[in-house]
PDB file of C-alpha atoms in Angstrom:
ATOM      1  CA  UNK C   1      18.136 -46.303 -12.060  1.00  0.00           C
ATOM      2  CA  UNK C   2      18.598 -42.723 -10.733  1.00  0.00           C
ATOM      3  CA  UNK C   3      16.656 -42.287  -7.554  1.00  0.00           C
ATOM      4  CA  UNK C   4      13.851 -39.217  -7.606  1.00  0.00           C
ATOM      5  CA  UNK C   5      14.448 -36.458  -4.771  1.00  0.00           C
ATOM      6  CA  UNK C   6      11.908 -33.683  -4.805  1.00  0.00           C
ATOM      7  CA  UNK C   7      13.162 -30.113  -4.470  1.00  0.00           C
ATOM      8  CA  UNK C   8      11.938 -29.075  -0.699  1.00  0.00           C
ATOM      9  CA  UNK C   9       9.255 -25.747  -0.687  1.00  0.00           C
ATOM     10  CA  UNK C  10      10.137 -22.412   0.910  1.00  0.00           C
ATOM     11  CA  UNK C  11       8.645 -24.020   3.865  1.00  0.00           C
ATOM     12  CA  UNK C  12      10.168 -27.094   4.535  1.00  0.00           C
ATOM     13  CA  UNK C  13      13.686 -25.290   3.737  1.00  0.00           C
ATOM     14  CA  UNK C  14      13.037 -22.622   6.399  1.00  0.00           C
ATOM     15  CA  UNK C  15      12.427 -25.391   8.905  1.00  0.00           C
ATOM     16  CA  UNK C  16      15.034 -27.730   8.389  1.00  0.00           C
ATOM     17  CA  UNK C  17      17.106 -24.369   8.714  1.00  0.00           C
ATOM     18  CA  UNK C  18      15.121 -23.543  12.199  1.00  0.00           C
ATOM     19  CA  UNK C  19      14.710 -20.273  10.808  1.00  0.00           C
ATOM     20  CA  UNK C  20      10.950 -18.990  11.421  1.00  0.00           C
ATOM     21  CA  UNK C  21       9.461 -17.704   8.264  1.00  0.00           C
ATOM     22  CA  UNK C  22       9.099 -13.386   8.082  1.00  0.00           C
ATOM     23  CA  UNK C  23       6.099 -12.089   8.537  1.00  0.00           C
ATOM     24  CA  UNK C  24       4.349 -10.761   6.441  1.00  0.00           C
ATOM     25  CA  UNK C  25       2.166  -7.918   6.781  1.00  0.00           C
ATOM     26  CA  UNK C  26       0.040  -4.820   4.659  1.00  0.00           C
ATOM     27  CA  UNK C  27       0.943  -1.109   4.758  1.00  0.00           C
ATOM     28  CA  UNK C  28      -1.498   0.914   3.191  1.00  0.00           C
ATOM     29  CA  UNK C  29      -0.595   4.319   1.853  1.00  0.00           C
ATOM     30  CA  UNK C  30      -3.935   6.577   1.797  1.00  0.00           C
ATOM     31  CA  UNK C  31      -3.425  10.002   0.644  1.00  0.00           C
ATOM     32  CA  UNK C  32      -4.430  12.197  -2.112  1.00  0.00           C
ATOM     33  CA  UNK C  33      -3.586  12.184  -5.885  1.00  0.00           C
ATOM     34  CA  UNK C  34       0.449  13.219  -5.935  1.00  0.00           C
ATOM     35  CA  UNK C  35       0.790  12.732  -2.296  1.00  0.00           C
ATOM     36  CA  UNK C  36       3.751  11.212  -3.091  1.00  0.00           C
ATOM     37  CA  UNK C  37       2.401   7.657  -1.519  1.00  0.00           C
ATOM     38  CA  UNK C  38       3.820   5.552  -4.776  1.00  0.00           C
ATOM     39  CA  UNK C  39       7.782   7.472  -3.981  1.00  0.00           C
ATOM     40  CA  UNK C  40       7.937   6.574  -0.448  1.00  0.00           C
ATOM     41  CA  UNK C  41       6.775   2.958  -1.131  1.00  0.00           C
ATOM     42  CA  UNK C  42       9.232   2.254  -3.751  1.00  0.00           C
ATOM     43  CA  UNK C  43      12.274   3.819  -1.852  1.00  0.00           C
ATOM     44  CA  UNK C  44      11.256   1.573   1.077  1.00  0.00           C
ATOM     45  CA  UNK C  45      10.640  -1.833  -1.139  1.00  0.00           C
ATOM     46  CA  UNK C  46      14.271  -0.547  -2.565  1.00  0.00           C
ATOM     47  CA  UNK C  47      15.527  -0.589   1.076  1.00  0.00           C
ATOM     48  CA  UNK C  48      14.027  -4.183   2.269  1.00  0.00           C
ATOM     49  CA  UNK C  49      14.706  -6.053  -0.834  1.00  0.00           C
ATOM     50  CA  UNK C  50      18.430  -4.952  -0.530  1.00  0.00           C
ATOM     51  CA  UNK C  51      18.160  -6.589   3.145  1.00  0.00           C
ATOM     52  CA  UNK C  52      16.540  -9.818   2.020  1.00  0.00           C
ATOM     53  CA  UNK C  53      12.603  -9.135   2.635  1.00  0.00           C
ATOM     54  CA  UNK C  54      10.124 -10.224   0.416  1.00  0.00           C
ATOM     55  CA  UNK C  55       8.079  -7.498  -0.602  1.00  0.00           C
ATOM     56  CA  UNK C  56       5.920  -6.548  -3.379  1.00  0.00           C
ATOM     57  CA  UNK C  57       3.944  -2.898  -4.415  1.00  0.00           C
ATOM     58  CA  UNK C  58       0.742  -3.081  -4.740  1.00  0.00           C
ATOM     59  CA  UNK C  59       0.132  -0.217  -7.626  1.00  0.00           C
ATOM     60  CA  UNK C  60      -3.276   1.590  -8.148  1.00  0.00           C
ATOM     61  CA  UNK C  61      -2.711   1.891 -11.427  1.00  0.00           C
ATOM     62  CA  UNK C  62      -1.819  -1.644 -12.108  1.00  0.00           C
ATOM     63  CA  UNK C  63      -4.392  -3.341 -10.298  1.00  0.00           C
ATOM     64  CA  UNK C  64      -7.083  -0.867 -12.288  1.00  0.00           C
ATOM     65  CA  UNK C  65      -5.573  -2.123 -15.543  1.00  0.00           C
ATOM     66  CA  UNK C  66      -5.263  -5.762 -14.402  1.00  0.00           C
ATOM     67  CA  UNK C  67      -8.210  -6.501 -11.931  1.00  0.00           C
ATOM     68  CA  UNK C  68     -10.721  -3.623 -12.253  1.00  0.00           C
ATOM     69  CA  UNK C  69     -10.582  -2.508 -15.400  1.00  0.00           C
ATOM     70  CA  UNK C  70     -14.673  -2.781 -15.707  1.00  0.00           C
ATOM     71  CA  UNK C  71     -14.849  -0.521 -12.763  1.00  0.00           C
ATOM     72  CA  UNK C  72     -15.469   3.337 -12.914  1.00  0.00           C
ATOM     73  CA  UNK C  73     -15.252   5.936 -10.516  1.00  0.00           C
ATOM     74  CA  UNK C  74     -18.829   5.776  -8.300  1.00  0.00           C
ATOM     75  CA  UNK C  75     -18.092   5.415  -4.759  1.00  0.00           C
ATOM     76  CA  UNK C  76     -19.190   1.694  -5.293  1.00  0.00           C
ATOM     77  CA  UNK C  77     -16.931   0.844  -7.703  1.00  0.00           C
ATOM     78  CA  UNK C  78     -13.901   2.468  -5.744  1.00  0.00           C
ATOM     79  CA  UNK C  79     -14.804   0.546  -2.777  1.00  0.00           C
ATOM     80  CA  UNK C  80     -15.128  -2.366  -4.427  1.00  0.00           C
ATOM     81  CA  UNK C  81     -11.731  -1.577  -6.287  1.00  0.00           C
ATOM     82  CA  UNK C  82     -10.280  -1.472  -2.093  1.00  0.00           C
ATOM     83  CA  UNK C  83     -11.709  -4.503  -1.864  1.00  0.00           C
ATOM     84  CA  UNK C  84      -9.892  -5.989  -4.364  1.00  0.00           C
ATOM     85  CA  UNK C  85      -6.650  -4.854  -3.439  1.00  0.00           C
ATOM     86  CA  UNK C  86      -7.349  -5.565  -0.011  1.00  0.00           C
ATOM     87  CA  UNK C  87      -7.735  -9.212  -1.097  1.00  0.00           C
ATOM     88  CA  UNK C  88      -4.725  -9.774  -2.727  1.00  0.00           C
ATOM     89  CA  UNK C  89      -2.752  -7.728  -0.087  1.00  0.00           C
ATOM     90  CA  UNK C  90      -3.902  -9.939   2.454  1.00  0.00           C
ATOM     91  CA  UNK C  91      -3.446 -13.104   0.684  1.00  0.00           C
ATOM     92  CA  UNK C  92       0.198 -12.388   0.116  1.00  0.00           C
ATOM     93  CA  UNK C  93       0.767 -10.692   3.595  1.00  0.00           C
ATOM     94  CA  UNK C  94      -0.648 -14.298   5.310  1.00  0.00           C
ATOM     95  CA  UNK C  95       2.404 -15.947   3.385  1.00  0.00           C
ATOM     96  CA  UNK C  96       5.136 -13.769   4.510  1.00  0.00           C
ATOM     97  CA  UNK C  97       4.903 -10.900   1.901  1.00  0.00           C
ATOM     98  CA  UNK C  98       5.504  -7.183   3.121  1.00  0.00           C
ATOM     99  CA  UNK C  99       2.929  -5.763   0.924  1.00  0.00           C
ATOM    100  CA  UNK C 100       3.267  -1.885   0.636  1.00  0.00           C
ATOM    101  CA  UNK C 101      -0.229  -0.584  -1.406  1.00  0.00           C
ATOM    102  CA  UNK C 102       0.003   2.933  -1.998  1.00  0.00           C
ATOM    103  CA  UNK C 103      -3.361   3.469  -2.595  1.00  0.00           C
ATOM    104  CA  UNK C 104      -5.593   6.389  -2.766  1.00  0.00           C
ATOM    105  CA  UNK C 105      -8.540   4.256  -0.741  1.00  0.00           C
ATOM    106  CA  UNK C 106     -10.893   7.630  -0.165  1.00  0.00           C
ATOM    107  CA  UNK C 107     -13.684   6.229   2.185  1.00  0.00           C
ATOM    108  CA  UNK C 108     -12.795   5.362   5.735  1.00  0.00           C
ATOM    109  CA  UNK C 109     -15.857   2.928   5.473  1.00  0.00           C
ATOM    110  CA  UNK C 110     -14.065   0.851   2.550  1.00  0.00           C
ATOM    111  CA  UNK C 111     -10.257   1.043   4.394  1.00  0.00           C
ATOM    112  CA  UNK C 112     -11.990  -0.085   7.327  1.00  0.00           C
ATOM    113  CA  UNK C 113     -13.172  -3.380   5.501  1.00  0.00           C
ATOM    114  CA  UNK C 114      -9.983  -4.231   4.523  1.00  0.00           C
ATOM    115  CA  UNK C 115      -8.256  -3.617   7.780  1.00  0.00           C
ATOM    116  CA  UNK C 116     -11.251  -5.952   8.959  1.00  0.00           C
ATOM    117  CA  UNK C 117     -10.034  -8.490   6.493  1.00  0.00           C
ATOM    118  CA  UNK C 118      -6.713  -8.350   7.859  1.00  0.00           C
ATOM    119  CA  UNK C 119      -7.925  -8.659  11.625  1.00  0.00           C
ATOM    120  CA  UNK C 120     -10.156 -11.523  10.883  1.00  0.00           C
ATOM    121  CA  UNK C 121      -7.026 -13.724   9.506  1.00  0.00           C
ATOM    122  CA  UNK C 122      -4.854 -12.413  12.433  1.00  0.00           C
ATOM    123  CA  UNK C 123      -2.680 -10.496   9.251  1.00  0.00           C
ATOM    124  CA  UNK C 124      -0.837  -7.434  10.746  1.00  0.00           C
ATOM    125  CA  UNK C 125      -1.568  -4.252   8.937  1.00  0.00           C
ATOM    126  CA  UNK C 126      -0.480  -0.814   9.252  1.00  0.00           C
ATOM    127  CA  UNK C 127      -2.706   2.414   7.912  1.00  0.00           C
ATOM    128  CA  UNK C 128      -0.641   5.117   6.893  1.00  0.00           C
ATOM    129  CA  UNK C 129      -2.149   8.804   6.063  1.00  0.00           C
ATOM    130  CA  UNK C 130       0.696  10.439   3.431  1.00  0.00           C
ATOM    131  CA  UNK C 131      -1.188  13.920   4.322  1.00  0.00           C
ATOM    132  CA  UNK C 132       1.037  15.975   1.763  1.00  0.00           C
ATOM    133  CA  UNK C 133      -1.614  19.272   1.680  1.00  0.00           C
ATOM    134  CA  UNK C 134      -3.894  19.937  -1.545  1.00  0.00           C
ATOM    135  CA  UNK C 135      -1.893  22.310  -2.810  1.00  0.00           C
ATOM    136  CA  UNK C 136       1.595  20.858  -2.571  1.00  0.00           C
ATOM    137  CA  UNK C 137      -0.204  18.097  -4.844  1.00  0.00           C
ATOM    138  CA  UNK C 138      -1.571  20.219  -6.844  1.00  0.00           C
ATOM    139  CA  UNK C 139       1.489  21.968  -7.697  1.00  0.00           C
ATOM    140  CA  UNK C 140       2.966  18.795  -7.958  1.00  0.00           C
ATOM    141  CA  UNK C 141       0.587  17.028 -10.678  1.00  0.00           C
ATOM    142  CA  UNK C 142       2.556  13.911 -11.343  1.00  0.00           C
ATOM    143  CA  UNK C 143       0.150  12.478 -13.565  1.00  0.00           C
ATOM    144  CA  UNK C 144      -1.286  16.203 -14.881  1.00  0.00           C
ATOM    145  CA  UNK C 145      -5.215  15.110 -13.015  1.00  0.00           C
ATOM    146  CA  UNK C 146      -4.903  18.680 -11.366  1.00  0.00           C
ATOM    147  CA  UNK C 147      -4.793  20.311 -14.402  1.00  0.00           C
ATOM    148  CA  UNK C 148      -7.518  17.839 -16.464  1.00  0.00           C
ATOM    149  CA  UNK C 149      -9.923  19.399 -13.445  1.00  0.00           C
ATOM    150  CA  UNK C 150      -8.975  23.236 -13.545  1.00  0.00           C
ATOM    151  CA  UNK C 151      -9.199  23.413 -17.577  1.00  0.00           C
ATOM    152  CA  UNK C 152     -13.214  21.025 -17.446  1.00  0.00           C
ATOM    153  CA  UNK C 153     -11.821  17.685 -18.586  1.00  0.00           C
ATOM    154  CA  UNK C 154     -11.481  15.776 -15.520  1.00  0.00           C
ATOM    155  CA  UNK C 155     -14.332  15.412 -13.032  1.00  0.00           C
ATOM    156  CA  UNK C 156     -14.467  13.115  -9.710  1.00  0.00           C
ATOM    157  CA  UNK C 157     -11.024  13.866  -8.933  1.00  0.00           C
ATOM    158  CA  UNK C 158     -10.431  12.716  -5.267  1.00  0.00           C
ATOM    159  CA  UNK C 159      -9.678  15.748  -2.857  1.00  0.00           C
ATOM    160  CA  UNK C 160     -11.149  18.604  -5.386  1.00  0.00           C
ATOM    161  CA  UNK C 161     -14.471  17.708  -6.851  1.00  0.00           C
ATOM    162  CA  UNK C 162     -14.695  13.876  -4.901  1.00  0.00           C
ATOM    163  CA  UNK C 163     -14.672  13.090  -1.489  1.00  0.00           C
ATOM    164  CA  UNK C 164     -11.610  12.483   0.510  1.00  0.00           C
ATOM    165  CA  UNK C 165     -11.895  11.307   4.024  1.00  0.00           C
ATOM    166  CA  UNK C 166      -8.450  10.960   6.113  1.00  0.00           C
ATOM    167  CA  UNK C 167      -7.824   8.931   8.360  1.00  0.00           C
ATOM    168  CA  UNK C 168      -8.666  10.446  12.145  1.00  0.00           C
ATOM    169  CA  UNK C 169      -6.299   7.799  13.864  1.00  0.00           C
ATOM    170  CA  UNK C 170      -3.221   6.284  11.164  1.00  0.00           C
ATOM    171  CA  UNK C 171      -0.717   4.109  12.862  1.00  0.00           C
ATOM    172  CA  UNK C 172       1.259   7.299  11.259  1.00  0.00           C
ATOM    173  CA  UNK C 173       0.870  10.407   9.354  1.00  0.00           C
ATOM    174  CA  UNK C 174       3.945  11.427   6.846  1.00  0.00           C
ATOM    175  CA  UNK C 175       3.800  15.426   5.602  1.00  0.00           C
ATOM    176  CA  UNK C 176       6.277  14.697   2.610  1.00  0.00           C
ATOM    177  CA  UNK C 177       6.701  18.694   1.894  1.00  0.00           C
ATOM    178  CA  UNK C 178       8.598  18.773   5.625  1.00  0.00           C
ATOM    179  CA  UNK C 179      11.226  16.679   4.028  1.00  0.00           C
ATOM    180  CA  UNK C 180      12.972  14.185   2.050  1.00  0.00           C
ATOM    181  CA  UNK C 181      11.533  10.947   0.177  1.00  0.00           C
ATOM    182  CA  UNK C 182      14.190   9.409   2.210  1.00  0.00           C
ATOM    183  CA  UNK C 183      12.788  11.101   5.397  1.00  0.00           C
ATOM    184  CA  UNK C 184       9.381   9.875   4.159  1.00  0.00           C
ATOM    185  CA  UNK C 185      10.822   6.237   3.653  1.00  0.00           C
ATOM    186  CA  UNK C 186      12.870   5.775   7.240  1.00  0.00           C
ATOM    187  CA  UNK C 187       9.757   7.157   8.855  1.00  0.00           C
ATOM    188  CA  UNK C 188       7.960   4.284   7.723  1.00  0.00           C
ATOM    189  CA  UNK C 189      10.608   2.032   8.067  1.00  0.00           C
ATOM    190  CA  UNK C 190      10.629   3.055  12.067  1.00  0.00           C
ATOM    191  CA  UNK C 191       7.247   2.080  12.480  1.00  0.00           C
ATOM    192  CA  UNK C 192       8.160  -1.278  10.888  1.00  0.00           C
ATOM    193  CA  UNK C 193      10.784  -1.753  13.374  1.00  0.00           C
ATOM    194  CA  UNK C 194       8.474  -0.860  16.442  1.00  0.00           C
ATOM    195  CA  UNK C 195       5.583  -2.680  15.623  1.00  0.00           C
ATOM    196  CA  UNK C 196       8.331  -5.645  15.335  1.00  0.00           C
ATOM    197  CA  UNK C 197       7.415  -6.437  11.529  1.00  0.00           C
ATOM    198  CA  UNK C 198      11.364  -6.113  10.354  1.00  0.00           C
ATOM    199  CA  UNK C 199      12.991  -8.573  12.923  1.00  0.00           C
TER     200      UNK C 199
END
């Protein structure tokens, strides 16, 4: 009779090894629409997956479609939209994910919450202010919500006709029209390195 053997977790293989397990952590991208927060995070994801790390991108877009699609646009349903994303980001950060949400998150009161969370689970996370200026994202209109607002058939759009608070102290600011997405991306990926989150 053949003997049973059970296939050992991620856990139990990364101790017999005597490797510790990464850690995980959250970097939230706050900026406004077309910042150019979604581009930086996927060149950097590119970057750490090539080396090995677990990571996974948290999109806006895809969590609205997936998780809040009964929410609107009121200041209580985007905070409770954070929320949300704060949740899972946290989840997967306390299991050794490098969770990259490049998230528009307007109200300091909401990202403040979630870096709360994070504290409160002893979950490293990182705020990071993509301050690209109004008009460099208006000119850049990715998804075309600048010009929905100019020609009457957008309203509540974040940084024009909705609030937008920045952040007053980011663990760092990125102005993507000084440079390069890949200037962008290796910015980040320095404070990574510093705050000892890529070792």
């Amino acid at each position: 009779m053949a003997e049973l053997m059970s296939t050992p977790t991620t856990t139990e293989t990364t101790a017999g090894t005597g490797a510790p397990p990464a850690a995980g952590a959250t970097v939230w991208l706050t900026g406004l629409p077309s910042a150019g927060k979604t581009t930086i995070a996927t060149a950097l994801a590119d970057r750490l997956r090539a080396a090995g790390r677990r990571v996974e991108v948290l999109d806006g877009d895809e969590i609205r479609t997936f998780l809040s699609a009964g929410l609107g646009f009121s200041k209580e349903d985007r905070h409770t939209n954070v929320q949300r994303i704060g949740f899972v980001a946290e989840l997967l950060a306390r299991n050794g994910v490098l969770v990259l949400v490049p998230v528009i998150a307007p109200y300091a009161d909401s990202r403040a919450a979630v870096r709360d969370r994070h504290a409160a689970h002893g979950t490293p996370y990182l705020e990071v202010h993509v301050a690209t200026p109004l008009e460099v994202c208006s000119e850049r209109d990715v998804k075309g919500l600048y010009a929905k607002q100019r020609a009457g058939e957008l309203t509540g759009l974040t940084g024009v006709d909705d609030p937008y608070e920045p952040p007053t102290d980011p663990d760092l600011r990125i102005e993507t029209q000084a440079g390069t997405v890949q200037d962008s991306a290796d910015a980040l990926h320095t404070l990574l390195t510093d705050k000892g989150l890529l070792a």
